[in-house]
Amino acid sequence: MFNDTIVVQSAISSFNNAALAAPAFFWTGVLMLPLLGLVWLGRDAIMARLGWNTTKTNARFASLAMGMMLVWLVVMGGNYGVLRDAASTLPYVVATLIFVLTATVTRQLADVKIPRIGWTKNPRWQKIWTVAAALAIIAAVALSGWPTWWGALMQGAAFVCGFITGRMMRRDIAPTFIAIMAMVVVTIAMLMQPEYFRFGQLGNLTVVHLGWLVITGAAAMATLAIRYIPSRGRIHHSAFVKLKWMMRFVTCFALVLFALTESVPVFTGLLAALFILFAMSVWHATRIPEKLGEQMWAITLMTFGVLTVMPVISALGILIWPRATRPQVWNDGRFLL
């Protein structure tokens, strides 16, 4: 009556759907807690060992986070040949991310000489092995876009062009800003095609999936507003109250609509509304709590690390958390809402 092959395939499909529907990233984040707790206990010793000031710490941790994102995109990506939509823009988003991340990380490592193979003294063989290693890295990046030939070509070309651009870029770039924007784009890309990133199943995302996407995006928007919008106290108070209530209504409407539709444009609009709300609050304020920017940057790293199952990025957030006996994140940041 039933074909055995069809029954087995149906069972496998059901198991796969059940696995995708579960918020595996969240439970993995729970399992990270002992490791992150050890990082918290030893963070003073680790930071003292590094001996970096705040500026160097933020820049180098941002570069390390971007390097981890680049590796994650290469090794954790799925198959372009099974995208839901044949005209999906996800491959172009991934290629753009690879280009930007490669260029930025390369620029940050501009003073580091390209290593050469040291087990042979012959200069000719050193060059041959160095070129072979470079080609192997390019091939690894390109093959992450396989089995579609255009995916492999596009990602390999993005990596090579990013490396060349990074060696030619100006030195005065803002790695923290680029890292935050890259996190925002990755978060949106994970919603575009959850199955591609093994994050969940589109149309069947749980409250945990949607909630963590919103928390990560909101933390990133708050970090951008606090770090890059000056506090001037320029908006008239009565106008500020009206504008803020309007943005609160727009944000709540977008949040409800996103929960109902799981739509990428709606989620992007929600992030834009949150940024406008936060930026308006910061611009209206006469002063910002001193450590709030560092706290929000740390929260962004920690939530993004859990979202993408990269405990190293979450650990970076713990390491840069401001040293305070009683952190008042909610009391300090409540004015943003």
PDB file of C-alpha atoms in Angstrom, residues 22-259:
ATOM      1  CA  ALA A  22      13.050  23.736  18.193  1.00  0.00           C
ATOM      2  CA  PRO A  23      15.045  26.753  19.510  1.00  0.00           C
ATOM      3  CA  ALA A  24      18.311  24.796  19.599  1.00  0.00           C
ATOM      4  CA  PHE A  25      20.396  27.978  19.726  1.00  0.00           C
ATOM      5  CA  PHE A  26      18.754  28.957  23.025  1.00  0.00           C
ATOM      6  CA  TRP A  27      19.436  25.628  24.709  1.00  0.00           C
ATOM      7  CA  THR A  28      22.999  25.746  23.431  1.00  0.00           C
ATOM      8  CA  GLY A  29      23.235  29.202  25.023  1.00  0.00           C
ATOM      9  CA  VAL A  30      22.036  27.713  28.312  1.00  0.00           C
ATOM     10  CA  LEU A  31      24.756  25.073  28.045  1.00  0.00           C
ATOM     11  CA  MET A  32      27.280  27.899  27.483  1.00  0.00           C
ATOM     12  CA  LEU A  33      26.564  29.364  30.919  1.00  0.00           C
ATOM     13  CA  PRO A  34      29.214  27.396  32.882  1.00  0.00           C
ATOM     14  CA  LEU A  35      31.891  28.396  30.359  1.00  0.00           C
ATOM     15  CA  LEU A  36      30.768  32.037  30.333  1.00  0.00           C
ATOM     16  CA  GLY A  37      30.672  31.966  34.132  1.00  0.00           C
ATOM     17  CA  LEU A  38      34.337  30.937  34.191  1.00  0.00           C
ATOM     18  CA  VAL A  39      35.145  33.806  31.823  1.00  0.00           C
ATOM     19  CA  TRP A  40      33.306  36.192  34.164  1.00  0.00           C
ATOM     20  CA  LEU A  41      35.284  34.974  37.175  1.00  0.00           C
ATOM     21  CA  GLY A  42      38.616  35.300  35.369  1.00  0.00           C
ATOM     22  CA  ARG A  43      37.918  38.432  33.322  1.00  0.00           C
ATOM     23  CA  ASP A  44      40.051  40.739  35.472  1.00  0.00           C
ATOM     24  CA  ALA A  45      43.076  38.455  35.123  1.00  0.00           C
ATOM     25  CA  ILE A  46      42.490  38.067  31.382  1.00  0.00           C
ATOM     26  CA  MET A  47      42.186  41.808  30.758  1.00  0.00           C
ATOM     27  CA  ALA A  48      45.216  42.528  32.956  1.00  0.00           C
ATOM     28  CA  ARG A  49      47.176  39.978  30.969  1.00  0.00           C
ATOM     29  CA  LEU A  50      46.178  41.640  27.683  1.00  0.00           C
ATOM     30  CA  GLY A  51      47.043  45.094  29.003  1.00  0.00           C
ATOM     31  CA  TRP A  52      44.946  47.008  26.429  1.00  0.00           C
ATOM     32  CA  ASN A  53      43.209  50.304  27.034  1.00  0.00           C
ATOM     33  CA  THR A  54      39.497  50.753  26.324  1.00  0.00           C
ATOM     34  CA  THR A  55      39.993  51.988  22.751  1.00  0.00           C
ATOM     35  CA  LYS A  56      42.291  49.129  21.786  1.00  0.00           C
ATOM     36  CA  THR A  57      40.052  46.597  23.515  1.00  0.00           C
ATOM     37  CA  ASN A  58      36.936  47.706  21.641  1.00  0.00           C
ATOM     38  CA  ALA A  59      38.718  47.836  18.270  1.00  0.00           C
ATOM     39  CA  ARG A  60      40.486  44.488  18.634  1.00  0.00           C
ATOM     40  CA  PHE A  61      37.478  42.694  20.072  1.00  0.00           C
ATOM     41  CA  ALA A  62      35.355  44.080  17.226  1.00  0.00           C
ATOM     42  CA  SER A  63      37.936  42.792  14.722  1.00  0.00           C
ATOM     43  CA  LEU A  64      37.986  39.391  16.434  1.00  0.00           C
ATOM     44  CA  ALA A  65      34.174  39.266  16.360  1.00  0.00           C
ATOM     45  CA  MET A  66      34.203  40.083  12.632  1.00  0.00           C
ATOM     46  CA  GLY A  67      36.791  37.373  12.029  1.00  0.00           C
ATOM     47  CA  MET A  68      34.570  34.885  13.856  1.00  0.00           C
ATOM     48  CA  MET A  69      31.559  36.016  11.807  1.00  0.00           C
ATOM     49  CA  LEU A  70      33.533  35.490   8.602  1.00  0.00           C
ATOM     50  CA  VAL A  71      34.478  31.937   9.587  1.00  0.00           C
ATOM     51  CA  TRP A  72      30.895  31.292  10.719  1.00  0.00           C
ATOM     52  CA  LEU A  73      29.493  32.397   7.355  1.00  0.00           C
ATOM     53  CA  VAL A  74      31.886  30.052   5.565  1.00  0.00           C
ATOM     54  CA  VAL A  75      31.488  26.926   7.688  1.00  0.00           C
ATOM     55  CA  MET A  76      27.847  27.263   8.819  1.00  0.00           C
ATOM     56  CA  GLY A  77      26.204  28.297   5.533  1.00  0.00           C
ATOM     57  CA  GLY A  78      23.796  25.962   3.787  1.00  0.00           C
ATOM     58  CA  ASN A  79      23.111  25.092   0.182  1.00  0.00           C
ATOM     59  CA  TYR A  80      22.158  27.828  -2.298  1.00  0.00           C
ATOM     60  CA  GLY A  81      20.575  25.207  -4.494  1.00  0.00           C
ATOM     61  CA  VAL A  82      17.683  24.601  -2.077  1.00  0.00           C
ATOM     62  CA  LEU A  83      16.676  28.168  -1.242  1.00  0.00           C
ATOM     63  CA  ARG A  84      12.939  28.699  -0.937  1.00  0.00           C
ATOM     64  CA  ASP A  85      12.931  31.436  -3.558  1.00  0.00           C
ATOM     65  CA  ALA A  86      14.895  31.061  -6.794  1.00  0.00           C
ATOM     66  CA  ALA A  87      15.288  34.855  -6.895  1.00  0.00           C
ATOM     67  CA  SER A  88      16.421  35.114  -3.256  1.00  0.00           C
ATOM     68  CA  THR A  89      18.813  37.929  -2.389  1.00  0.00           C
ATOM     69  CA  LEU A  90      20.452  35.891   0.388  1.00  0.00           C
ATOM     70  CA  PRO A  91      23.511  34.864  -1.717  1.00  0.00           C
ATOM     71  CA  TYR A  92      24.239  38.520  -2.469  1.00  0.00           C
ATOM     72  CA  VAL A  93      23.849  39.418   1.212  1.00  0.00           C
ATOM     73  CA  VAL A  94      26.290  36.669   2.222  1.00  0.00           C
ATOM     74  CA  ALA A  95      28.795  37.688  -0.474  1.00  0.00           C
ATOM     75  CA  THR A  96      28.565  41.326   0.613  1.00  0.00           C
ATOM     76  CA  LEU A  97      29.165  40.334   4.228  1.00  0.00           C
ATOM     77  CA  ILE A  98      32.192  38.247   3.236  1.00  0.00           C
ATOM     78  CA  PHE A  99      33.598  41.190   1.260  1.00  0.00           C
ATOM     79  CA  VAL A 100      33.067  43.762   4.048  1.00  0.00           C
ATOM     80  CA  LEU A 101      34.287  41.509   6.852  1.00  0.00           C
ATOM     81  CA  THR A 102      37.369  40.404   4.897  1.00  0.00           C
ATOM     82  CA  ALA A 103      38.254  43.986   3.965  1.00  0.00           C
ATOM     83  CA  THR A 104      37.839  45.280   7.518  1.00  0.00           C
ATOM     84  CA  VAL A 105      39.766  42.463   9.193  1.00  0.00           C
ATOM     85  CA  THR A 106      42.518  42.743   6.580  1.00  0.00           C
ATOM     86  CA  ARG A 107      42.740  46.490   7.190  1.00  0.00           C
ATOM     87  CA  GLN A 108      43.056  45.928  10.933  1.00  0.00           C
ATOM     88  CA  LEU A 109      45.877  43.452  10.285  1.00  0.00           C
ATOM     89  CA  ALA A 110      47.643  45.677   7.760  1.00  0.00           C
ATOM     90  CA  ASP A 111      50.790  45.907   9.885  1.00  0.00           C
ATOM     91  CA  VAL A 112      51.037  42.136  10.135  1.00  0.00           C
ATOM     92  CA  LYS A 113      53.237  40.651   7.433  1.00  0.00           C
ATOM     93  CA  ILE A 114      51.803  37.770   5.452  1.00  0.00           C
ATOM     94  CA  PRO A 115      53.461  34.681   6.989  1.00  0.00           C
ATOM     95  CA  ARG A 116      55.549  32.406   4.828  1.00  0.00           C
ATOM     96  CA  ILE A 117      56.144  28.713   5.165  1.00  0.00           C
ATOM     97  CA  GLY A 118      59.184  28.209   7.399  1.00  0.00           C
ATOM     98  CA  TRP A 119      60.015  24.541   7.007  1.00  0.00           C
ATOM     99  CA  THR A 120      62.052  25.130   3.841  1.00  0.00           C
ATOM    100  CA  LYS A 121      64.892  27.601   3.381  1.00  0.00           C
ATOM    101  CA  ASN A 122      64.560  27.746  -0.390  1.00  0.00           C
ATOM    102  CA  PRO A 123      62.876  31.123  -1.253  1.00  0.00           C
ATOM    103  CA  ARG A 124      61.300  29.631  -4.362  1.00  0.00           C
ATOM    104  CA  TRP A 125      59.610  26.823  -2.432  1.00  0.00           C
ATOM    105  CA  GLN A 126      58.568  29.263   0.303  1.00  0.00           C
ATOM    106  CA  LYS A 127      56.678  31.304  -2.283  1.00  0.00           C
ATOM    107  CA  ILE A 128      55.143  28.179  -3.807  1.00  0.00           C
ATOM    108  CA  TRP A 129      53.880  26.899  -0.434  1.00  0.00           C
ATOM    109  CA  THR A 130      52.626  30.377   0.554  1.00  0.00           C
ATOM    110  CA  VAL A 131      50.667  30.708  -2.692  1.00  0.00           C
ATOM    111  CA  ALA A 132      49.345  27.158  -2.267  1.00  0.00           C
ATOM    112  CA  ALA A 133      48.128  27.971   1.266  1.00  0.00           C
ATOM    113  CA  ALA A 134      46.432  31.159   0.008  1.00  0.00           C
ATOM    114  CA  LEU A 135      44.718  29.234  -2.794  1.00  0.00           C
ATOM    115  CA  ALA A 136      43.568  26.608  -0.284  1.00  0.00           C
ATOM    116  CA  ILE A 137      41.932  29.314   1.871  1.00  0.00           C
ATOM    117  CA  ILE A 138      40.250  30.872  -1.171  1.00  0.00           C
ATOM    118  CA  ALA A 139      39.048  27.421  -2.268  1.00  0.00           C
ATOM    119  CA  ALA A 140      37.604  26.750   1.204  1.00  0.00           C
ATOM    120  CA  VAL A 141      35.661  30.029   1.105  1.00  0.00           C
ATOM    121  CA  ALA A 142      34.489  29.383  -2.455  1.00  0.00           C
ATOM    122  CA  LEU A 143      33.411  25.798  -1.797  1.00  0.00           C
ATOM    123  CA  SER A 144      31.084  27.033   0.946  1.00  0.00           C
ATOM    124  CA  GLY A 145      28.910  28.262  -1.938  1.00  0.00           C
ATOM    125  CA  TRP A 146      28.875  24.840  -3.619  1.00  0.00           C
ATOM    126  CA  PRO A 147      27.071  22.950  -5.253  1.00  0.00           C
ATOM    127  CA  THR A 148      26.003  26.019  -7.243  1.00  0.00           C
ATOM    128  CA  TRP A 149      28.901  27.175  -9.398  1.00  0.00           C
ATOM    129  CA  TRP A 150      27.790  30.803  -9.234  1.00  0.00           C
ATOM    130  CA  GLY A 151      27.689  30.645  -5.432  1.00  0.00           C
ATOM    131  CA  ALA A 152      31.256  29.341  -5.274  1.00  0.00           C
ATOM    132  CA  LEU A 153      32.458  31.924  -7.791  1.00  0.00           C
ATOM    133  CA  MET A 154      30.708  34.808  -6.052  1.00  0.00           C
ATOM    134  CA  GLN A 155      31.943  33.994  -2.540  1.00  0.00           C
ATOM    135  CA  GLY A 156      35.496  33.289  -3.674  1.00  0.00           C
ATOM    136  CA  ALA A 157      35.590  36.559  -5.629  1.00  0.00           C
ATOM    137  CA  ALA A 158      34.116  38.457  -2.643  1.00  0.00           C
ATOM    138  CA  PHE A 159      36.859  37.105  -0.381  1.00  0.00           C
ATOM    139  CA  VAL A 160      39.677  37.946  -2.815  1.00  0.00           C
ATOM    140  CA  CYS A 161      38.311  41.435  -3.564  1.00  0.00           C
ATOM    141  CA  GLY A 162      37.814  42.057   0.145  1.00  0.00           C
ATOM    142  CA  PHE A 163      41.412  41.097   0.898  1.00  0.00           C
ATOM    143  CA  ILE A 164      42.773  43.349  -1.849  1.00  0.00           C
ATOM    144  CA  THR A 165      40.512  46.228  -0.794  1.00  0.00           C
ATOM    145  CA  GLY A 166      41.534  45.807   2.836  1.00  0.00           C
ATOM    146  CA  ARG A 167      45.223  46.135   1.970  1.00  0.00           C
ATOM    147  CA  MET A 168      44.433  49.400   0.146  1.00  0.00           C
ATOM    148  CA  MET A 169      41.980  50.946   2.630  1.00  0.00           C
ATOM    149  CA  ARG A 170      42.666  53.955   4.810  1.00  0.00           C
ATOM    150  CA  ARG A 171      43.737  53.240   8.357  1.00  0.00           C
ATOM    151  CA  ASP A 172      41.177  55.417  10.163  1.00  0.00           C
ATOM    152  CA  ILE A 173      38.191  53.074   9.999  1.00  0.00           C
ATOM    153  CA  ALA A 174      35.736  52.343  12.805  1.00  0.00           C
ATOM    154  CA  PRO A 175      35.804  48.569  13.370  1.00  0.00           C
ATOM    155  CA  THR A 176      33.237  48.751  16.174  1.00  0.00           C
ATOM    156  CA  PHE A 177      30.684  50.489  13.946  1.00  0.00           C
ATOM    157  CA  ILE A 178      31.282  48.039  11.080  1.00  0.00           C
ATOM    158  CA  ALA A 179      31.032  45.073  13.472  1.00  0.00           C
ATOM    159  CA  ILE A 180      27.669  46.286  14.830  1.00  0.00           C
ATOM    160  CA  MET A 181      26.292  46.840  11.322  1.00  0.00           C
ATOM    161  CA  ALA A 182      27.532  43.394  10.268  1.00  0.00           C
ATOM    162  CA  MET A 183      25.732  41.859  13.262  1.00  0.00           C
ATOM    163  CA  VAL A 184      22.527  43.631  12.248  1.00  0.00           C
ATOM    164  CA  VAL A 185      22.809  42.357   8.667  1.00  0.00           C
ATOM    165  CA  VAL A 186      23.541  38.803   9.854  1.00  0.00           C
ATOM    166  CA  THR A 187      20.510  38.950  12.156  1.00  0.00           C
ATOM    167  CA  ILE A 188      18.286  40.039   9.249  1.00  0.00           C
ATOM    168  CA  ALA A 189      19.829  37.380   6.975  1.00  0.00           C
ATOM    169  CA  MET A 190      19.043  34.673   9.533  1.00  0.00           C
ATOM    170  CA  LEU A 191      15.395  35.707   9.354  1.00  0.00           C
ATOM    171  CA  MET A 192      15.471  35.720   5.534  1.00  0.00           C
ATOM    172  CA  GLN A 193      16.345  32.016   5.368  1.00  0.00           C
ATOM    173  CA  PRO A 194      16.508  30.374   8.837  1.00  0.00           C
ATOM    174  CA  GLU A 195      17.064  26.896   7.397  1.00  0.00           C
ATOM    175  CA  TYR A 196      20.193  28.047   5.556  1.00  0.00           C
ATOM    176  CA  PHE A 197      21.826  29.019   8.871  1.00  0.00           C
ATOM    177  CA  ARG A 198      20.329  26.047  10.765  1.00  0.00           C
ATOM    178  CA  PHE A 199      18.521  28.584  12.942  1.00  0.00           C
ATOM    179  CA  GLY A 200      14.915  27.465  12.557  1.00  0.00           C
ATOM    180  CA  GLN A 201      12.121  26.933  10.073  1.00  0.00           C
ATOM    181  CA  LEU A 202      10.633  29.901   8.233  1.00  0.00           C
ATOM    182  CA  GLY A 203       6.973  30.284   9.072  1.00  0.00           C
ATOM    183  CA  ASN A 204       7.389  28.094  12.151  1.00  0.00           C
ATOM    184  CA  LEU A 205       9.658  30.187  14.353  1.00  0.00           C
ATOM    185  CA  THR A 206       8.881  30.067  18.053  1.00  0.00           C
ATOM    186  CA  VAL A 207       8.512  32.956  20.471  1.00  0.00           C
ATOM    187  CA  VAL A 208      12.089  32.277  21.583  1.00  0.00           C
ATOM    188  CA  HIS A 209      13.391  32.667  18.015  1.00  0.00           C
ATOM    189  CA  LEU A 210      11.492  35.885  17.372  1.00  0.00           C
ATOM    190  CA  GLY A 211      12.162  37.319  20.815  1.00  0.00           C
ATOM    191  CA  TRP A 212      15.914  36.767  20.614  1.00  0.00           C
ATOM    192  CA  LEU A 213      16.055  38.315  17.146  1.00  0.00           C
ATOM    193  CA  VAL A 214      14.296  41.409  18.508  1.00  0.00           C
ATOM    194  CA  ILE A 215      16.518  41.577  21.616  1.00  0.00           C
ATOM    195  CA  THR A 216      19.694  41.295  19.555  1.00  0.00           C
ATOM    196  CA  GLY A 217      18.520  43.898  17.035  1.00  0.00           C
ATOM    197  CA  ALA A 218      17.334  46.279  19.768  1.00  0.00           C
ATOM    198  CA  ALA A 219      20.662  46.010  21.609  1.00  0.00           C
ATOM    199  CA  ALA A 220      22.540  46.780  18.390  1.00  0.00           C
ATOM    200  CA  MET A 221      20.314  49.796  17.643  1.00  0.00           C
ATOM    201  CA  ALA A 222      20.764  51.109  21.186  1.00  0.00           C
ATOM    202  CA  THR A 223      24.536  50.721  20.897  1.00  0.00           C
ATOM    203  CA  LEU A 224      24.608  52.660  17.624  1.00  0.00           C
ATOM    204  CA  ALA A 225      22.443  55.445  19.047  1.00  0.00           C
ATOM    205  CA  ILE A 226      24.414  55.842  22.278  1.00  0.00           C
ATOM    206  CA  ARG A 227      27.871  55.623  20.715  1.00  0.00           C
ATOM    207  CA  TYR A 228      27.326  57.683  17.576  1.00  0.00           C
ATOM    208  CA  ILE A 229      24.505  60.167  18.303  1.00  0.00           C
ATOM    209  CA  PRO A 230      25.587  63.205  20.387  1.00  0.00           C
ATOM    210  CA  SER A 231      23.481  64.273  23.362  1.00  0.00           C
ATOM    211  CA  ARG A 232      22.575  67.916  22.686  1.00  0.00           C
ATOM    212  CA  GLY A 233      19.302  68.590  24.498  1.00  0.00           C
ATOM    213  CA  ARG A 234      18.069  70.301  21.327  1.00  0.00           C
ATOM    214  CA  ILE A 235      14.471  69.052  21.036  1.00  0.00           C
ATOM    215  CA  HIS A 236      11.786  71.120  22.767  1.00  0.00           C
ATOM    216  CA  HIS A 237      10.295  69.085  25.603  1.00  0.00           C
ATOM    217  CA  SER A 238       6.640  69.209  24.458  1.00  0.00           C
ATOM    218  CA  ALA A 239       7.598  68.262  20.905  1.00  0.00           C
ATOM    219  CA  PHE A 240       9.852  65.501  22.215  1.00  0.00           C
ATOM    220  CA  VAL A 241       7.033  63.951  24.260  1.00  0.00           C
ATOM    221  CA  LYS A 242       4.695  63.896  21.248  1.00  0.00           C
ATOM    222  CA  LEU A 243       7.364  62.498  18.918  1.00  0.00           C
ATOM    223  CA  LYS A 244       8.382  59.862  21.422  1.00  0.00           C
ATOM    224  CA  TRP A 245       4.820  58.611  21.930  1.00  0.00           C
ATOM    225  CA  MET A 246       4.393  58.489  18.167  1.00  0.00           C
ATOM    226  CA  MET A 247       7.542  56.370  17.779  1.00  0.00           C
ATOM    227  CA  ARG A 248       6.452  54.131  20.650  1.00  0.00           C
ATOM    228  CA  PHE A 249       3.173  53.479  18.834  1.00  0.00           C
ATOM    229  CA  VAL A 250       4.978  52.792  15.547  1.00  0.00           C
ATOM    230  CA  THR A 251       7.440  50.458  17.290  1.00  0.00           C
ATOM    231  CA  CYS A 252       4.695  48.506  19.082  1.00  0.00           C
ATOM    232  CA  PHE A 253       2.709  48.211  15.861  1.00  0.00           C
ATOM    233  CA  ALA A 254       5.781  46.926  13.990  1.00  0.00           C
ATOM    234  CA  LEU A 255       6.546  44.474  16.815  1.00  0.00           C
ATOM    235  CA  VAL A 256       3.039  42.988  16.734  1.00  0.00           C
ATOM    236  CA  LEU A 257       3.073  42.836  12.940  1.00  0.00           C
ATOM    237  CA  PHE A 258       6.453  41.095  12.977  1.00  0.00           C
ATOM    238  CA  ALA A 259       5.234  38.515  15.500  1.00  0.00           C
TER     239      ALA A 259
END
